[in-house]
């Protein structure tokens, strides 16, 4: 789940995205202060909560941090407006320390590598174009569902025919202060704990 709020830009409306993919065909249903946005199969892709500040304490920032308190407040708001839907939200960190288990050349692209990256609870296959990625490194992984500081949403993808789940990040992509301008991923110290959360810049 991702949530966005910009009172100056769009008014007192909280935009909640529940699916990583934006559906091509959508239709909306109104329940009081809640507009449900459904995909072609009738699944709820997201919803807009109008008069949001009456339900939730919100700062004036675009990206709202998804927390247990926010999910509870949203669930209450849905129920108050007669929406029979239970929010199931993965609150695990989306930016984590990963360990590059292996690196192989991409079969269809000279400048890409296919990496197997352990993030503690699981191993991900990530296609990476950074020139400095190597087996044995500890790196920052943006998992599927992460929203980058640029606003880009990380989705499952296929790069030149090879599936990729997540992204190995550079300091610049993470909006870290004094990030180098040259291309290349951020390599973490040896003592970084695989699977632990990584704090991203704003």
Short mmCIF file of N, CA and C in Angstrom, two decimals, residues 35-160:
data_model
loop_
_atom_site.label_atom_id
_atom_site.label_comp_id
_atom_site.label_asym_id
_atom_site.label_seq_id
_atom_site.Cartn_x
_atom_site.Cartn_y
_atom_site.Cartn_z
N UNK A 35 -14.12 7.23 -2.13
CA UNK A 35 -14.32 6.81 -3.52
C UNK A 35 -13.45 5.59 -3.76
N UNK A 36 -14.09 4.44 -3.96
CA UNK A 36 -13.35 3.21 -4.26
C UNK A 36 -13.00 3.19 -5.75
N UNK A 37 -11.77 2.81 -6.07
CA UNK A 37 -11.35 2.69 -7.46
C UNK A 37 -11.13 1.21 -7.73
N UNK A 38 -11.92 0.66 -8.66
CA UNK A 38 -11.87 -0.79 -8.93
C UNK A 38 -11.34 -1.06 -10.33
N UNK A 39 -10.65 -2.22 -10.46
CA UNK A 39 -10.14 -2.60 -11.78
C UNK A 39 -11.22 -3.35 -12.56
N UNK A 40 -10.86 -3.83 -13.75
CA UNK A 40 -11.83 -4.49 -14.64
C UNK A 40 -12.44 -5.73 -14.01
N UNK A 41 -11.69 -6.40 -13.08
CA UNK A 41 -12.21 -7.61 -12.42
C UNK A 41 -13.03 -7.28 -11.18
N UNK A 42 -13.15 -5.99 -10.86
CA UNK A 42 -13.92 -5.59 -9.68
C UNK A 42 -13.11 -5.57 -8.40
N UNK A 43 -11.76 -5.82 -8.52
CA UNK A 43 -10.89 -5.75 -7.35
C UNK A 43 -10.60 -4.28 -7.02
N UNK A 44 -10.47 -3.97 -5.72
CA UNK A 44 -10.19 -2.60 -5.32
C UNK A 44 -8.71 -2.30 -5.55
N UNK A 45 -8.45 -1.34 -6.47
CA UNK A 45 -7.07 -0.96 -6.80
C UNK A 45 -6.58 0.15 -5.88
N UNK A 46 -7.51 0.88 -5.28
CA UNK A 46 -7.16 1.97 -4.39
C UNK A 46 -8.41 2.73 -4.00
N UNK A 47 -8.23 3.77 -3.22
CA UNK A 47 -9.38 4.62 -2.89
C UNK A 47 -8.91 6.01 -2.52
N UNK A 48 -9.83 6.97 -2.65
CA UNK A 48 -9.58 8.34 -2.24
C UNK A 48 -10.42 8.63 -1.01
N UNK A 49 -9.80 9.19 0.03
CA UNK A 49 -10.51 9.54 1.26
C UNK A 49 -10.62 11.07 1.32
N UNK A 50 -11.84 11.57 1.13
CA UNK A 50 -12.08 13.01 1.18
C UNK A 50 -12.25 13.47 2.64
N UNK A 51 -11.99 14.75 2.89
CA UNK A 51 -11.98 15.29 4.27
C UNK A 51 -11.07 14.44 5.16
N UNK A 52 -9.90 14.08 4.58
CA UNK A 52 -9.00 13.12 5.22
C UNK A 52 -8.57 13.56 6.61
N UNK A 53 -8.36 14.87 6.81
CA UNK A 53 -7.85 15.35 8.11
C UNK A 53 -8.88 15.17 9.23
N UNK A 54 -10.13 14.91 8.88
CA UNK A 54 -11.14 14.63 9.89
C UNK A 54 -10.99 13.21 10.44
N UNK A 55 -10.29 12.36 9.69
CA UNK A 55 -10.13 10.95 10.08
C UNK A 55 -8.72 10.65 10.58
N UNK A 56 -7.72 11.37 10.03
CA UNK A 56 -6.32 11.02 10.25
C UNK A 56 -5.50 12.29 10.44
N UNK A 57 -4.53 12.23 11.34
CA UNK A 57 -3.58 13.36 11.47
C UNK A 57 -2.56 13.24 10.35
N UNK A 58 -2.49 14.28 9.51
CA UNK A 58 -1.61 14.22 8.35
C UNK A 58 -0.71 15.43 8.28
N UNK A 59 0.54 15.19 7.91
CA UNK A 59 1.46 16.31 7.64
C UNK A 59 1.23 16.75 6.20
N UNK A 60 1.83 17.87 5.83
CA UNK A 60 1.59 18.42 4.49
C UNK A 60 2.51 17.81 3.43
N UNK A 61 2.97 16.58 3.63
CA UNK A 61 3.92 16.00 2.67
C UNK A 61 3.19 15.16 1.63
N UNK A 62 3.85 14.96 0.47
CA UNK A 62 3.23 14.17 -0.60
C UNK A 62 3.12 12.70 -0.21
N UNK A 63 4.24 12.12 0.24
CA UNK A 63 4.28 10.68 0.55
C UNK A 63 3.99 10.50 2.03
N UNK A 64 3.01 9.68 2.34
CA UNK A 64 2.62 9.43 3.72
C UNK A 64 3.24 8.11 4.16
N UNK A 65 3.88 8.10 5.32
CA UNK A 65 4.49 6.86 5.80
C UNK A 65 3.40 5.87 6.21
N UNK A 66 3.49 4.68 5.64
CA UNK A 66 2.50 3.64 5.95
C UNK A 66 2.91 2.96 7.26
N UNK A 67 2.05 3.07 8.26
CA UNK A 67 2.33 2.50 9.57
C UNK A 67 1.09 1.75 10.05
N UNK A 68 1.27 1.04 11.16
CA UNK A 68 0.12 0.32 11.74
C UNK A 68 -0.98 1.30 12.13
N UNK A 69 -0.58 2.47 12.68
CA UNK A 69 -1.56 3.48 13.09
C UNK A 69 -2.35 4.01 11.89
N UNK A 70 -1.65 4.22 10.77
CA UNK A 70 -2.33 4.70 9.56
C UNK A 70 -3.32 3.66 9.04
N UNK A 71 -2.88 2.40 9.00
CA UNK A 71 -3.76 1.33 8.50
C UNK A 71 -5.02 1.23 9.38
N UNK A 72 -4.84 1.32 10.70
CA UNK A 72 -5.99 1.27 11.62
C UNK A 72 -6.94 2.44 11.36
N UNK A 73 -6.38 3.64 11.20
CA UNK A 73 -7.21 4.83 10.95
C UNK A 73 -7.95 4.71 9.63
N UNK A 74 -7.28 4.18 8.61
CA UNK A 74 -7.94 4.00 7.31
C UNK A 74 -9.04 2.95 7.39
N UNK A 75 -8.77 1.86 8.11
CA UNK A 75 -9.79 0.82 8.29
C UNK A 75 -11.03 1.40 8.97
N UNK A 76 -10.80 2.22 10.00
CA UNK A 76 -11.93 2.88 10.70
C UNK A 76 -12.69 3.81 9.76
N UNK A 77 -11.95 4.55 8.92
CA UNK A 77 -12.58 5.47 7.97
C UNK A 77 -13.45 4.72 6.96
N UNK A 78 -12.94 3.58 6.48
CA UNK A 78 -13.72 2.76 5.55
C UNK A 78 -15.01 2.29 6.21
N UNK A 79 -14.89 1.79 7.45
CA UNK A 79 -16.07 1.27 8.16
C UNK A 79 -17.09 2.38 8.42
N UNK A 80 -16.62 3.57 8.82
CA UNK A 80 -17.53 4.69 9.08
C UNK A 80 -18.31 5.10 7.84
N UNK A 81 -17.72 4.85 6.68
CA UNK A 81 -18.38 5.22 5.42
C UNK A 81 -19.06 4.04 4.74
N UNK A 82 -19.23 2.95 5.50
CA UNK A 82 -20.00 1.82 5.00
C UNK A 82 -19.31 0.94 3.98
N UNK A 83 -17.96 0.96 3.98
CA UNK A 83 -17.21 0.13 3.03
C UNK A 83 -16.82 -1.17 3.73
N UNK A 84 -17.30 -2.30 3.20
CA UNK A 84 -17.00 -3.60 3.78
C UNK A 84 -15.75 -4.16 3.11
N UNK A 85 -14.59 -3.76 3.60
CA UNK A 85 -13.32 -4.19 2.99
C UNK A 85 -12.25 -4.18 4.07
N UNK A 86 -11.48 -5.26 4.15
CA UNK A 86 -10.41 -5.35 5.14
C UNK A 86 -9.07 -5.07 4.48
N UNK A 87 -8.38 -4.08 4.97
CA UNK A 87 -7.05 -3.74 4.44
C UNK A 87 -6.03 -4.79 4.90
N UNK A 88 -5.33 -5.38 3.94
CA UNK A 88 -4.24 -6.30 4.27
C UNK A 88 -2.96 -5.66 3.76
N UNK A 89 -2.14 -5.19 4.69
CA UNK A 89 -0.99 -4.37 4.31
C UNK A 89 0.30 -5.02 4.82
N UNK A 90 1.28 -5.12 3.93
CA UNK A 90 2.62 -5.59 4.30
C UNK A 90 3.40 -4.42 4.87
N UNK A 91 3.63 -4.43 6.18
CA UNK A 91 4.33 -3.32 6.83
C UNK A 91 5.83 -3.56 6.95
N UNK A 92 6.32 -4.62 6.33
CA UNK A 92 7.76 -4.88 6.39
C UNK A 92 8.50 -3.80 5.59
N UNK A 93 9.75 -3.48 5.97
CA UNK A 93 10.47 -2.40 5.28
C UNK A 93 10.66 -2.71 3.79
N UNK A 94 10.57 -1.67 2.97
CA UNK A 94 10.71 -1.84 1.51
C UNK A 94 12.13 -1.53 1.03
N UNK A 95 12.92 -0.84 1.85
CA UNK A 95 14.34 -0.61 1.54
C UNK A 95 15.15 -1.40 2.56
N UNK A 96 15.90 -2.39 2.09
CA UNK A 96 16.61 -3.28 3.02
C UNK A 96 18.05 -3.52 2.55
N UNK A 97 18.85 -4.00 3.48
CA UNK A 97 20.22 -4.41 3.15
C UNK A 97 20.17 -5.79 2.48
N UNK A 98 20.81 -5.89 1.33
CA UNK A 98 20.87 -7.16 0.62
C UNK A 98 22.30 -7.64 0.44
N UNK A 99 22.46 -8.91 0.14
CA UNK A 99 23.79 -9.51 -0.10
C UNK A 99 23.77 -10.15 -1.47
N UNK A 100 24.69 -9.72 -2.34
CA UNK A 100 24.75 -10.25 -3.71
C UNK A 100 25.36 -11.66 -3.68
N UNK A 101 24.51 -12.67 -3.80
CA UNK A 101 24.95 -14.07 -3.76
C UNK A 101 25.67 -14.47 -5.06
N UNK A 102 25.17 -13.97 -6.18
CA UNK A 102 25.79 -14.32 -7.46
C UNK A 102 25.51 -13.24 -8.49
N UNK A 103 26.38 -13.20 -9.50
CA UNK A 103 26.22 -12.23 -10.60
C UNK A 103 26.58 -12.94 -11.90
N UNK A 104 25.65 -12.88 -12.87
CA UNK A 104 25.91 -13.48 -14.18
C UNK A 104 25.58 -12.47 -15.27
N UNK A 105 26.26 -12.56 -16.40
CA UNK A 105 25.97 -11.66 -17.51
C UNK A 105 24.55 -11.90 -18.01
N UNK A 106 23.86 -10.82 -18.34
CA UNK A 106 22.52 -10.93 -18.94
C UNK A 106 22.67 -11.57 -20.32
N UNK A 107 21.82 -12.56 -20.65
CA UNK A 107 21.98 -13.25 -21.94
C UNK A 107 21.70 -12.36 -23.16
N UNK A 108 20.93 -11.28 -22.97
CA UNK A 108 20.52 -10.47 -24.13
C UNK A 108 20.97 -9.01 -24.06
N UNK A 109 21.84 -8.67 -23.10
CA UNK A 109 22.26 -7.28 -22.97
C UNK A 109 23.67 -7.20 -22.39
N UNK A 110 24.57 -6.57 -23.11
CA UNK A 110 25.98 -6.50 -22.70
C UNK A 110 26.19 -5.78 -21.37
N UNK A 111 25.43 -4.70 -21.14
CA UNK A 111 25.70 -3.87 -19.96
C UNK A 111 24.86 -4.24 -18.75
N UNK A 112 24.10 -5.32 -18.84
CA UNK A 112 23.25 -5.73 -17.71
C UNK A 112 23.77 -7.03 -17.10
N UNK A 113 23.56 -7.16 -15.78
CA UNK A 113 23.89 -8.39 -15.06
C UNK A 113 22.65 -8.92 -14.35
N UNK A 114 22.57 -10.23 -14.22
CA UNK A 114 21.47 -10.86 -13.48
C UNK A 114 22.03 -11.28 -12.12
N UNK A 115 21.52 -10.67 -11.07
CA UNK A 115 22.04 -10.92 -9.72
C UNK A 115 21.03 -11.68 -8.88
N UNK A 116 21.53 -12.60 -8.05
CA UNK A 116 20.70 -13.23 -7.01
C UNK A 116 21.07 -12.53 -5.71
N UNK A 117 20.08 -11.92 -5.08
CA UNK A 117 20.35 -11.09 -3.91
C UNK A 117 19.52 -11.57 -2.72
N UNK A 118 20.22 -11.93 -1.64
CA UNK A 118 19.53 -12.34 -0.40
C UNK A 118 19.14 -11.09 0.37
N UNK A 119 17.89 -11.04 0.81
CA UNK A 119 17.44 -9.91 1.65
C UNK A 119 16.99 -10.43 3.02
N UNK A 120 17.56 -11.56 3.42
CA UNK A 120 17.26 -12.13 4.74
C UNK A 120 16.17 -13.17 4.67
N UNK A 121 14.94 -12.74 4.43
CA UNK A 121 13.80 -13.68 4.43
C UNK A 121 13.63 -14.37 3.09
N UNK A 122 14.21 -13.81 2.04
CA UNK A 122 14.03 -14.39 0.70
C UNK A 122 15.22 -14.01 -0.18
N UNK A 123 15.28 -14.68 -1.35
CA UNK A 123 16.31 -14.37 -2.32
C UNK A 123 15.62 -13.83 -3.57
N UNK A 124 16.09 -12.68 -4.06
CA UNK A 124 15.46 -12.03 -5.20
C UNK A 124 16.36 -12.11 -6.42
N UNK A 125 15.74 -12.19 -7.60
CA UNK A 125 16.50 -12.05 -8.84
C UNK A 125 16.33 -10.61 -9.31
N UNK A 126 17.45 -9.90 -9.45
CA UNK A 126 17.41 -8.49 -9.83
C UNK A 126 18.36 -8.26 -11.00
N UNK A 127 17.82 -7.68 -12.07
CA UNK A 127 18.65 -7.28 -13.20
C UNK A 127 19.23 -5.90 -12.89
N UNK A 128 20.56 -5.78 -12.98
CA UNK A 128 21.25 -4.55 -12.56
C UNK A 128 22.20 -4.08 -13.65
N UNK A 129 22.16 -2.78 -13.94
CA UNK A 129 23.03 -2.22 -14.98
C UNK A 129 24.22 -1.47 -14.43
N UNK A 130 24.40 -1.46 -13.11
CA UNK A 130 25.51 -0.71 -12.51
C UNK A 130 26.84 -1.35 -12.87
N UNK A 131 27.84 -0.54 -13.24
CA UNK A 131 29.14 -1.12 -13.63
C UNK A 131 29.92 -1.72 -12.46
N UNK A 132 29.58 -1.33 -11.22
CA UNK A 132 30.39 -1.77 -10.07
C UNK A 132 29.75 -2.87 -9.23
N UNK A 133 28.67 -3.48 -9.70
CA UNK A 133 28.04 -4.54 -8.90
C UNK A 133 28.89 -5.81 -8.98
N UNK A 134 29.10 -6.46 -7.82
CA UNK A 134 29.91 -7.66 -7.76
C UNK A 134 29.33 -8.65 -6.75
N UNK A 135 29.60 -9.92 -6.97
CA UNK A 135 29.23 -10.97 -6.01
C UNK A 135 29.93 -10.67 -4.67
N UNK A 136 29.21 -10.89 -3.55
CA UNK A 136 29.81 -10.72 -2.23
C UNK A 136 29.59 -9.33 -1.63
N UNK A 137 28.97 -8.42 -2.39
CA UNK A 137 28.74 -7.07 -1.86
C UNK A 137 27.49 -7.03 -0.99
N UNK A 138 27.49 -6.11 -0.05
CA UNK A 138 26.26 -5.75 0.66
C UNK A 138 25.75 -4.44 0.05
N UNK A 139 24.47 -4.43 -0.28
CA UNK A 139 23.90 -3.34 -1.08
C UNK A 139 22.53 -2.94 -0.52
N UNK A 140 21.99 -1.85 -1.03
CA UNK A 140 20.63 -1.44 -0.66
C UNK A 140 19.67 -1.92 -1.74
N UNK A 141 18.65 -2.66 -1.32
CA UNK A 141 17.64 -3.17 -2.26
C UNK A 141 16.31 -2.47 -2.01
N UNK A 142 15.75 -1.93 -3.09
CA UNK A 142 14.37 -1.43 -3.04
C UNK A 142 13.48 -2.58 -3.50
N UNK A 143 12.66 -3.09 -2.58
CA UNK A 143 11.80 -4.24 -2.90
C UNK A 143 10.58 -3.78 -3.70
N UNK A 144 9.90 -4.73 -4.31
CA UNK A 144 8.66 -4.42 -5.03
C UNK A 144 7.68 -3.75 -4.06
N UNK A 145 7.12 -2.64 -4.49
CA UNK A 145 6.21 -1.87 -3.62
C UNK A 145 6.87 -0.65 -3.03
N UNK A 146 8.21 -0.58 -3.10
CA UNK A 146 8.92 0.60 -2.58
C UNK A 146 8.65 1.80 -3.48
N UNK A 147 8.57 2.98 -2.87
CA UNK A 147 8.48 4.22 -3.64
C UNK A 147 9.79 4.97 -3.47
N UNK A 148 10.48 5.19 -4.59
CA UNK A 148 11.76 5.88 -4.55
C UNK A 148 11.56 7.36 -4.21
N UNK A 149 12.59 8.04 -3.68
CA UNK A 149 12.45 9.47 -3.41
C UNK A 149 12.01 10.27 -4.63
N UNK A 150 12.31 9.77 -5.83
CA UNK A 150 11.87 10.46 -7.07
C UNK A 150 10.38 10.31 -7.31
N UNK A 151 9.74 9.39 -6.57
CA UNK A 151 8.31 9.11 -6.79
C UNK A 151 8.06 7.85 -7.61
N UNK A 152 9.14 7.26 -8.16
CA UNK A 152 8.98 6.04 -8.95
C UNK A 152 8.62 4.86 -8.06
N UNK A 153 7.63 4.08 -8.50
CA UNK A 153 7.21 2.89 -7.77
C UNK A 153 7.94 1.68 -8.32
N UNK A 154 8.54 0.88 -7.43
CA UNK A 154 9.26 -0.34 -7.86
C UNK A 154 8.25 -1.47 -8.06
N UNK A 155 8.27 -2.04 -9.27
CA UNK A 155 7.34 -3.10 -9.62
C UNK A 155 8.13 -4.32 -10.12
N UNK A 156 7.46 -5.48 -10.13
CA UNK A 156 8.03 -6.63 -10.83
C UNK A 156 8.17 -6.24 -12.30
N UNK A 157 9.30 -6.56 -12.91
CA UNK A 157 9.53 -6.15 -14.29
C UNK A 157 10.21 -7.27 -15.05
N UNK A 158 10.33 -7.07 -16.37
CA UNK A 158 11.11 -7.97 -17.20
C UNK A 158 12.04 -7.10 -18.03
N UNK A 159 13.34 -7.30 -17.87
CA UNK A 159 14.31 -6.48 -18.59
C UNK A 159 15.01 -7.32 -19.65
N UNK A 160 14.72 -7.01 -20.90
CA UNK A 160 15.28 -7.77 -22.04
C UNK A 160 15.02 -9.26 -21.87
#
